[in-house]
PDB file of C-alpha atoms in Angstrom:
ATOM      1  CA  MET A  64     110.413 110.983 113.410  1.00 52.00           C
ATOM      2  CA  LYS A  65     109.115 111.437 116.927  1.00 48.00           C
ATOM      3  CA  ASN A  66     111.468 113.727 118.849  1.00 45.00           C
ATOM      4  CA  LYS A  67     112.043 113.132 122.553  1.00 38.00           C
ATOM      5  CA  ASN A  68     111.612 116.876 123.142  1.00 38.00           C
ATOM      6  CA  GLU A  69     108.052 116.626 121.928  1.00 41.00           C
ATOM      7  CA  LEU A  70     105.139 114.931 123.608  1.00 42.00           C
ATOM      8  CA  HIS A  71     103.876 111.710 122.103  1.00 40.00           C
ATOM      9  CA  VAL A  72     100.971 110.156 123.936  1.00 39.00           C
ATOM     10  CA  SER A  73      99.678 107.314 121.813  1.00 40.00           C
ATOM     11  CA  THR A  74      97.525 105.450 124.301  1.00 40.00           C
ATOM     12  CA  ASN A  75      95.362 107.786 126.376  1.00 47.00           C
ATOM     13  CA  LEU A  76      95.810 111.544 126.106  1.00 51.00           C
ATOM     14  CA  ASN A  77      93.150 112.371 128.670  1.00 52.00           C
ATOM     15  CA  LYS A  78      94.714 110.060 131.250  1.00 51.00           C
ATOM     16  CA  VAL A  79      98.107 111.695 130.802  1.00 51.00           C
ATOM     17  CA  ILE A  80      96.586 115.178 131.025  1.00 50.00           C
ATOM     18  CA  ASN A  81      94.922 114.225 134.306  1.00 51.00           C
ATOM     19  CA  ASN A  82      98.230 112.884 135.600  1.00 51.00           C
ATOM     20  CA  LEU A  83      99.965 116.117 134.630  1.00 50.00           C
ATOM     21  CA  THR A  84      97.365 118.204 136.424  1.00 48.00           C
ATOM     22  CA  ASN A  85      97.513 116.153 139.609  1.00 48.00           C
ATOM     23  CA  LEU A  86     101.286 115.836 139.706  1.00 44.00           C
ATOM     24  CA  SER A  87     102.524 119.198 138.465  1.00 46.00           C
ATOM     25  CA  GLU A  88     104.514 119.724 141.654  1.00 44.00           C
ATOM     26  CA  THR A  89     106.263 116.428 141.038  1.00 42.00           C
ATOM     27  CA  ILE A  90     107.276 117.619 137.587  1.00 41.00           C
ATOM     28  CA  LYS A  91     108.712 120.836 139.049  1.00 42.00           C
ATOM     29  CA  LYS A  92     111.000 118.695 141.208  1.00 42.00           C
ATOM     30  CA  GLY A  93     112.312 116.970 138.101  1.00 42.00           C
ATOM     31  CA  GLN A  94     110.775 113.586 138.784  1.00 40.00           C
ATOM     32  CA  LEU A  95     109.367 111.390 136.017  1.00 36.00           C
ATOM     33  CA  ILE A  96     105.625 111.033 135.672  1.00 38.00           C
ATOM     34  CA  ALA A  97     103.318 109.752 132.968  1.00 39.00           C
ATOM     35  CA  GLU A  98     104.864 108.279 129.856  1.00 37.00           C
ATOM     36  CA  LYS A  99     107.479 109.798 127.554  1.00 40.00           C
ATOM     37  CA  ILE A 100     107.436 113.282 129.058  1.00 42.00           C
ATOM     38  CA  SER A 101     110.663 113.254 131.080  1.00 42.00           C
ATOM     39  CA  SER A 102     112.450 115.666 128.686  1.00 45.00           C
ATOM     40  CA  LEU A 103     109.473 117.991 128.192  1.00 51.00           C
ATOM     41  CA  LYS A 104     109.908 121.462 129.659  1.00 53.00           C
ATOM     42  CA  PHE A 105     107.460 122.475 132.365  1.00 51.00           C
ATOM     43  CA  ASP A 106     106.356 125.477 130.263  1.00 57.00           C
ATOM     44  CA  ASP A 107     105.446 123.068 127.465  1.00 58.00           C
ATOM     45  CA  ILE A 108     103.430 120.952 129.891  1.00 55.00           C
ATOM     46  CA  ASN A 109     101.502 124.061 130.945  1.00 56.00           C
ATOM     47  CA  LYS A 110     100.778 124.792 127.282  1.00 55.00           C
ATOM     48  CA  LEU A 111      99.429 121.272 126.877  1.00 54.00           C
ATOM     49  CA  LEU A 112      97.174 121.720 129.890  1.00 54.00           C
ATOM     50  CA  GLN A 113      95.929 125.055 128.553  1.00 54.00           C
ATOM     51  CA  ASN A 114      95.130 123.418 125.212  1.00 54.00           C
ATOM     52  CA  ARG A 115      93.590 120.254 126.622  1.00 54.00           C
ATOM     53  CA  ASN A 116      90.195 121.127 125.145  1.00 53.00           C
ATOM     54  CA  ASN A 117      91.707 121.986 121.753  1.00 69.00           C
ATOM     55  CA  ILE A 118      91.615 118.490 120.292  1.00 84.00           C
ATOM     56  CA  ILE A 119      91.181 117.706 116.605  1.00 87.00           C
ATOM     57  CA  ASN A 120      88.710 114.838 116.374  1.00 87.00           C
ATOM     58  CA  THR A 121      89.152 112.787 113.230  1.00 89.00           C
ATOM     59  CA  ASN A 122      87.392 109.764 111.773  1.00 90.00           C
ATOM     60  CA  LEU A 123      89.053 107.800 108.985  1.00 90.00           C
ATOM     61  CA  SER A 124      87.871 104.906 106.894  1.00 88.00           C
ATOM     62  CA  ILE A 125      90.698 102.768 105.497  1.00 88.00           C
ATOM     63  CA  ASN A 126      90.433  99.486 103.644  1.00 83.00           C
ATOM     64  CA  LYS A 127      92.530  96.495 104.632  1.00 82.00           C
ATOM     65  CA  THR A 128      95.317  96.916 102.124  1.00 83.00           C
ATOM     66  CA  ALA A 129      97.819  94.737 100.348  1.00 77.00           C
ATOM     67  CA  PHE A 130     100.627  97.262  99.936  1.00 89.00           C
ATOM     68  CA  LEU A 131     103.185  96.558  97.264  1.00 91.00           C
ATOM     69  CA  THR A 132     106.387  95.143  98.751  1.00 92.00           C
ATOM     70  CA  PRO A 133     109.098  95.735  99.806  1.00 95.00           C
ATOM     71  CA  HIS A 134     107.244  98.088 102.168  1.00 96.00           C
ATOM     72  CA  LEU A 135     108.790 100.590 104.616  1.00 97.00           C
ATOM     73  CA  ASP A 136     106.711 102.220 107.386  1.00 96.00           C
ATOM     74  CA  ILE A 137     108.211 105.330 109.007  1.00 96.00           C
ATOM     75  CA  GLY A 138     107.636 105.851 112.719  1.00 91.00           C
ATOM     76  CA  GLY A 139     105.117 103.031 113.019  1.00 84.00           C
ATOM     77  CA  SER A 140     106.219 101.304 116.202  1.00 78.00           C
ATOM     78  CA  GLY A 141     103.742 103.055 118.541  1.00 78.00           C
ATOM     79  CA  GLU A 142     100.121 102.507 117.558  1.00 83.00           C
ATOM     80  CA  ALA A 143     101.284 100.338 114.625  1.00 88.00           C
ATOM     81  CA  ILE A 144      98.253 101.366 112.558  1.00 91.00           C
ATOM     82  CA  ILE A 145      99.893 100.507 109.225  1.00 92.00           C
ATOM     83  CA  TYR A 146     100.740  97.047 110.537  1.00 90.00           C
ATOM     84  CA  LYS A 147      97.129  96.585 111.623  1.00 90.00           C
ATOM     85  CA  ILE A 148      95.599  97.610 108.289  1.00 90.00           C
ATOM     86  CA  SER A 149      98.147  95.894 106.049  1.00 90.00           C
ATOM     87  CA  LYS A 150      98.294  92.307 104.829  1.00 86.00           C
ATOM     88  CA  ASN A 151     101.898  92.108 103.738  1.00 90.00           C
ATOM     89  CA  LYS A 152     105.396  91.946 105.150  1.00 92.00           C
ATOM     90  CA  LEU A 153     106.798  95.312 106.128  1.00 93.00           C
ATOM     91  CA  THR A 154     109.841  97.021 107.602  1.00 95.00           C
ATOM     92  CA  ILE A 155     109.190  99.509 110.426  1.00 94.00           C
ATOM     93  CA  ILE A 156     111.702 102.168 111.491  1.00 94.00           C
ATOM     94  CA  ASP A 157     111.480 104.545 114.442  1.00 91.00           C
ATOM     95  CA  LEU A 158     113.796 106.571 116.657  1.00 88.00           C
ATOM     96  CA  ASP A 159     112.255 104.822 119.635  1.00 81.00           C
ATOM     97  CA  ILE A 160     110.833 101.332 119.349  1.00 76.00           C
ATOM     98  CA  ASP A 161     107.810 101.637 121.644  1.00 64.00           C
ATOM     99  CA  ARG A 162     107.042  97.951 121.570  1.00 67.00           C
ATOM    100  CA  LYS A 163     108.092  94.885 119.679  1.00 70.00           C
ATOM    101  CA  ILE A 164     105.504  93.575 117.261  1.00 77.00           C
ATOM    102  CA  ASP A 165     105.438  89.816 117.577  1.00 72.00           C
ATOM    103  CA  SER A 166     104.924  88.937 113.961  1.00 78.00           C
ATOM    104  CA  LYS A 167     106.995  87.104 111.381  1.00 86.00           C
ATOM    105  CA  ARG A 168     105.895  89.608 108.753  1.00 89.00           C
ATOM    106  CA  VAL A 169     107.450  92.615 110.543  1.00 91.00           C
ATOM    107  CA  GLU A 170     111.101  93.672 110.623  1.00 92.00           C
ATOM    108  CA  MET A 171     111.865  96.536 113.023  1.00 92.00           C
ATOM    109  CA  HIS A 172     114.853  98.897 113.122  1.00 93.00           C
ATOM    110  CA  ARG A 173     115.831 101.799 115.369  1.00 92.00           C
ATOM    111  CA  MET A 174     116.638 104.388 112.715  1.00 94.00           C
ATOM    112  CA  ASP A 175     116.420 108.100 111.895  1.00 95.00           C
ATOM    113  CA  ALA A 176     114.292 108.761 108.810  1.00 96.00           C
ATOM    114  CA  ARG A 177     116.517 111.734 107.974  1.00 96.00           C
ATOM    115  CA  ASN A 178     119.337 109.275 107.325  1.00 96.00           C
ATOM    116  CA  LEU A 179     117.916 105.953 106.156  1.00 97.00           C
ATOM    117  CA  LYS A 180     120.375 103.059 106.284  1.00 96.00           C
ATOM    118  CA  PHE A 181     118.986 101.437 103.146  1.00 97.00           C
ATOM    119  CA  GLU A 182     120.354 101.265  99.640  1.00 97.00           C
ATOM    120  CA  ASP A 183     118.880 103.307  96.810  1.00 97.00           C
ATOM    121  CA  ASN A 184     115.707 102.070  95.086  1.00 97.00           C
ATOM    122  CA  LYS A 185     114.894  99.410  97.698  1.00 97.00           C
ATOM    123  CA  PHE A 186     111.176  99.867  98.448  1.00 97.00           C
ATOM    124  CA  LEU A 187     108.029  99.872  96.343  1.00 97.00           C
ATOM    125  CA  THR A 188     105.898 101.385  99.130  1.00 97.00           C
ATOM    126  CA  ILE A 189     106.737 103.827 101.931  1.00 98.00           C
ATOM    127  CA  THR A 190     104.068 104.830 104.473  1.00 97.00           C
ATOM    128  CA  SER A 191     103.897 107.468 107.184  1.00 97.00           C
ATOM    129  CA  PHE A 192     100.880 107.520 109.508  1.00 96.00           C
ATOM    130  CA  TYR A 193     100.710 110.596 111.768  1.00 95.00           C
ATOM    131  CA  THR A 194     104.489 110.677 112.107  1.00 95.00           C
ATOM    132  CA  LEU A 195     105.223 113.971 110.335  1.00 96.00           C
ATOM    133  CA  MET A 196     103.284 115.975 112.930  1.00 95.00           C
ATOM    134  CA  TYR A 197     106.229 115.250 115.258  1.00 94.00           C
ATOM    135  CA  VAL A 198     108.771 116.617 112.780  1.00 95.00           C
ATOM    136  CA  CYS A 199     109.833 120.231 112.164  1.00 94.00           C
ATOM    137  CA  CYS A 200     109.572 121.628 108.657  1.00 93.00           C
ATOM    138  CA  ASN A 201     113.281 121.441 107.749  1.00 91.00           C
ATOM    139  CA  ASP A 202     113.511 117.829 108.860  1.00 96.00           C
ATOM    140  CA  ILE A 203     110.419 116.884 106.834  1.00 97.00           C
ATOM    141  CA  LEU A 204     112.257 117.991 103.691  1.00 96.00           C
ATOM    142  CA  ARG A 205     115.240 115.817 104.651  1.00 96.00           C
ATOM    143  CA  ILE A 206     112.927 112.845 105.237  1.00 97.00           C
ATOM    144  CA  PHE A 207     111.243 113.349 101.871  1.00 98.00           C
ATOM    145  CA  HIS A 208     114.620 113.405 100.122  1.00 98.00           C
ATOM    146  CA  GLU A 209     115.586 110.142 101.814  1.00 98.00           C
ATOM    147  CA  CYS A 210     112.247 108.524 100.967  1.00 98.00           C
ATOM    148  CA  TYR A 211     112.669 109.508  97.346  1.00 98.00           C
ATOM    149  CA  ARG A 212     116.168 108.000  97.323  1.00 98.00           C
ATOM    150  CA  VAL A 213     115.179 104.586  98.708  1.00 98.00           C
ATOM    151  CA  LEU A 214     111.941 104.341  96.705  1.00 98.00           C
ATOM    152  CA  GLN A 215     111.967 102.363  93.481  1.00 97.00           C
ATOM    153  CA  ASN A 216     111.022 104.051  90.231  1.00 96.00           C
ATOM    154  CA  GLY A 217     107.230 103.890  90.050  1.00 94.00           C
ATOM    155  CA  GLY A 218     106.952 103.340  93.811  1.00 96.00           C
ATOM    156  CA  VAL A 219     104.564 105.248  96.074  1.00 96.00           C
ATOM    157  CA  PHE A 220     105.047 107.265  99.274  1.00 98.00           C
ATOM    158  CA  LYS A 221     101.708 107.295 101.123  1.00 97.00           C
ATOM    159  CA  ILE A 222     101.102 109.752 103.967  1.00 97.00           C
ATOM    160  CA  TRP A 223      98.305 110.294 106.480  1.00 97.00           C
ATOM    161  CA  ASP A 224      98.722 113.315 108.759  1.00 96.00           C
ATOM    162  CA  VAL A 225      96.891 116.207 110.358  1.00 94.00           C
ATOM    163  CA  ASN A 226      95.622 119.001 108.094  1.00 95.00           C
ATOM    164  CA  ILE A 227      96.516 122.376 109.665  1.00 93.00           C
ATOM    165  CA  ASP A 228      95.088 125.537 108.064  1.00 92.00           C
ATOM    166  CA  GLN A 229      96.006 127.914 110.918  1.00 91.00           C
ATOM    167  CA  ILE A 230      99.305 128.287 112.759  1.00 91.00           C
ATOM    168  CA  PRO A 231      98.916 126.454 116.117  1.00 88.00           C
ATOM    169  CA  SER A 232      99.304 128.464 119.322  1.00 83.00           C
ATOM    170  CA  GLY A 233     100.777 125.502 121.203  1.00 82.00           C
ATOM    171  CA  PHE A 234     100.316 121.768 121.007  1.00 87.00           C
ATOM    172  CA  THR A 235      98.455 120.055 118.187  1.00 90.00           C
ATOM    173  CA  ASN A 236      96.276 117.331 119.704  1.00 91.00           C
ATOM    174  CA  VAL A 237      94.573 114.644 117.630  1.00 92.00           C
ATOM    175  CA  SER A 238      91.989 112.057 118.672  1.00 91.00           C
ATOM    176  CA  LEU A 239      91.628 109.558 115.854  1.00 92.00           C
ATOM    177  CA  ASP A 240      89.225 106.716 115.109  1.00 94.00           C
ATOM    178  CA  ILE A 241      90.169 104.479 112.176  1.00 93.00           C
ATOM    179  CA  SER A 242      87.557 102.167 110.702  1.00 92.00           C
ATOM    180  CA  CYS A 243      88.996  99.194 108.872  1.00 90.00           C
ATOM    181  CA  GLY A 244      86.512  96.513 107.867  1.00 86.00           C
ATOM    182  CA  ASN A 245      84.615  95.496 110.998  1.00 90.00           C
ATOM    183  CA  LYS A 246      87.288  96.876 113.344  1.00 91.00           C
ATOM    184  CA  VAL A 247      87.792 100.358 114.765  1.00 93.00           C
ATOM    185  CA  TYR A 248      91.202 101.445 116.043  1.00 92.00           C
ATOM    186  CA  HIS A 249      91.632 104.456 118.314  1.00 92.00           C
ATOM    187  CA  ALA A 250      94.786 106.543 118.600  1.00 91.00           C
ATOM    188  CA  GLU A 251      95.700 109.859 120.214  1.00 89.00           C
ATOM    189  CA  TYR A 252      98.646 112.070 119.331  1.00 90.00           C
ATOM    190  CA  SER A 253     100.027 115.349 120.665  1.00 89.00           C
ATOM    191  CA  SER A 254     102.996 117.390 119.440  1.00 90.00           C
ATOM    192  CA  ASN A 255     104.391 120.911 119.546  1.00 89.00           C
ATOM    193  CA  ALA A 256     106.542 120.489 116.417  1.00 93.00           C
ATOM    194  CA  ILE A 257     104.051 122.164 114.077  1.00 93.00           C
ATOM    195  CA  GLN A 258     104.866 125.867 113.844  1.00 93.00           C
ATOM    196  CA  GLU A 259     103.344 126.655 110.450  1.00 95.00           C
ATOM    197  CA  ILE A 260     100.309 125.964 108.277  1.00 96.00           C
ATOM    198  CA  ARG A 261     100.428 122.399 106.977  1.00 96.00           C
ATOM    199  CA  ASP A 262      97.935 122.131 104.184  1.00 96.00           C
ATOM    200  CA  GLN A 263      97.969 120.648 100.686  1.00 96.00           C
ATOM    201  CA  GLU A 264     100.262 123.377  99.350  1.00 97.00           C
ATOM    202  CA  PHE A 265     102.768 122.807 102.171  1.00 97.00           C
ATOM    203  CA  TYR A 266     103.132 119.090 101.475  1.00 98.00           C
ATOM    204  CA  ARG A 267     103.011 119.408  97.691  1.00 97.00           C
ATOM    205  CA  THR A 268     105.840 121.965  97.692  1.00 97.00           C
ATOM    206  CA  LEU A 269     108.126 119.842  99.894  1.00 97.00           C
ATOM    207  CA  LEU A 270     107.407 116.637  97.983  1.00 98.00           C
ATOM    208  CA  GLU A 271     108.022 118.233  94.597  1.00 97.00           C
ATOM    209  CA  ASP A 272     111.208 119.858  95.913  1.00 96.00           C
ATOM    210  CA  SER A 273     112.332 116.352  96.880  1.00 97.00           C
ATOM    211  CA  GLY A 274     111.839 115.003  93.365  1.00 96.00           C
ATOM    212  CA  PHE A 275     108.306 113.609  93.440  1.00 97.00           C
ATOM    213  CA  LYS A 276     106.462 114.584  90.255  1.00 88.00           C
ATOM    214  CA  ASP A 277     103.115 112.782  90.544  1.00 95.00           C
ATOM    215  CA  VAL A 278     101.592 114.010  93.836  1.00 97.00           C
ATOM    216  CA  ASN A 279      97.931 113.353  94.680  1.00 97.00           C
ATOM    217  CA  ILE A 280      96.477 114.980  97.811  1.00 98.00           C
ATOM    218  CA  ASN A 281      93.041 114.708  99.425  1.00 95.00           C
ATOM    219  CA  THR A 282      91.568 115.559 102.806  1.00 93.00           C
ATOM    220  CA  GLN A 283      89.192 113.487 104.916  1.00 90.00           C
ATOM    221  CA  ASN A 284      87.838 114.792 108.234  1.00 87.00           C
ATOM    222  CA  ASN A 285      90.862 116.909 109.242  1.00 89.00           C
ATOM    223  CA  CYS A 286      93.277 114.323 107.840  1.00 95.00           C
ATOM    224  CA  ILE A 287      95.463 114.992 104.818  1.00 96.00           C
ATOM    225  CA  ILE A 288      96.023 111.905 102.639  1.00 96.00           C
ATOM    226  CA  ILE A 289      98.849 111.883 100.106  1.00 97.00           C
ATOM    227  CA  GLU A 290     100.132 109.553  97.418  1.00 97.00           C
ATOM    228  CA  ALA A 291     103.445 110.711  95.933  1.00 98.00           C
ATOM    229  CA  TYR A 292     105.011 108.664  93.156  1.00 97.00           C
ATOM    230  CA  LYS A 293     108.623 108.398  92.074  1.00 96.00           C
ATOM    231  CA  GLY A 294     108.385 108.508  88.310  1.00 85.00           C
ATOM    232  CA  THR A 295     104.959 107.403  87.079  1.00 59.00           C
ATOM    233  CA  THR A 296     102.779 104.406  87.781  1.00 49.00           C
ATOM    234  CA  LEU A 297     103.196 103.401  84.132  1.00 45.00           C
ATOM    235  CA  ASP A 298     106.818 102.517  84.873  1.00 45.00           C
ATOM    236  CA  LEU A 299     105.743  99.376  86.730  1.00 43.00           C
ATOM    237  CA  GLY A 300     102.415  98.802  85.036  1.00 42.00           C
ATOM    238  CA  TYR A 301     100.104  99.085  88.055  1.00 38.00           C
ATOM    239  CA  SER A 302      97.389 101.514  89.073  1.00 38.00           C
ATOM    240  CA  ARG A 303      97.242 103.737  92.141  1.00 40.00           C
ATOM    241  CA  LEU A 304      96.416 102.292  95.535  1.00 38.00           C
ATOM    242  CA  ASP A 305      92.838 102.559  96.776  1.00 37.00           C
TER     243      ASP A 305
END
């Protein structure tokens, strides 16, 4: 989940960086500027400014998808990419509800993914779209355990996140374009939670330690894409998602 001690700029990273540069003295005085940075330490802001040219540019192509329901989306209240590319009803949880999605097919809850307030075996699909980059390693394991618990046997946990093959020196910044049919969605993310290499081996180890046995991982333009199944797809008689 997105931590308030980390920077999450989901609308315009460059605009926020410019604001930080112009108003650094204001930050030193403890006043609020830009969005969602009030709890960020000034040293962390300097690191962001130093790394402003270190942006991972990513292009993704995703089909409009009918996810199997019930469907839980973790941390999807900001850019709401999963909502935009999905056709079905879904439940969205987040620590901070950035905005209310005015749709009858969306149910939103303020909730910590490390402690999901759902019964066991509730969902057939769980998704996480660029949420884990805001989560430290130990908390990712806790989230995976909870996802495994609330996922039905044969259900799928689908993840899109940044592929990191070198330990970051500061903030990890992502500029993302998502093509879906005839639409293109743009999103920008920045976080200092990643303190280790996060590659296929990293995610596979944590998922398997959480109980997932059938884990499929691919990369696409700096993005790691994962499908992790609870049990096997034969349990429910359907094939893997496209």
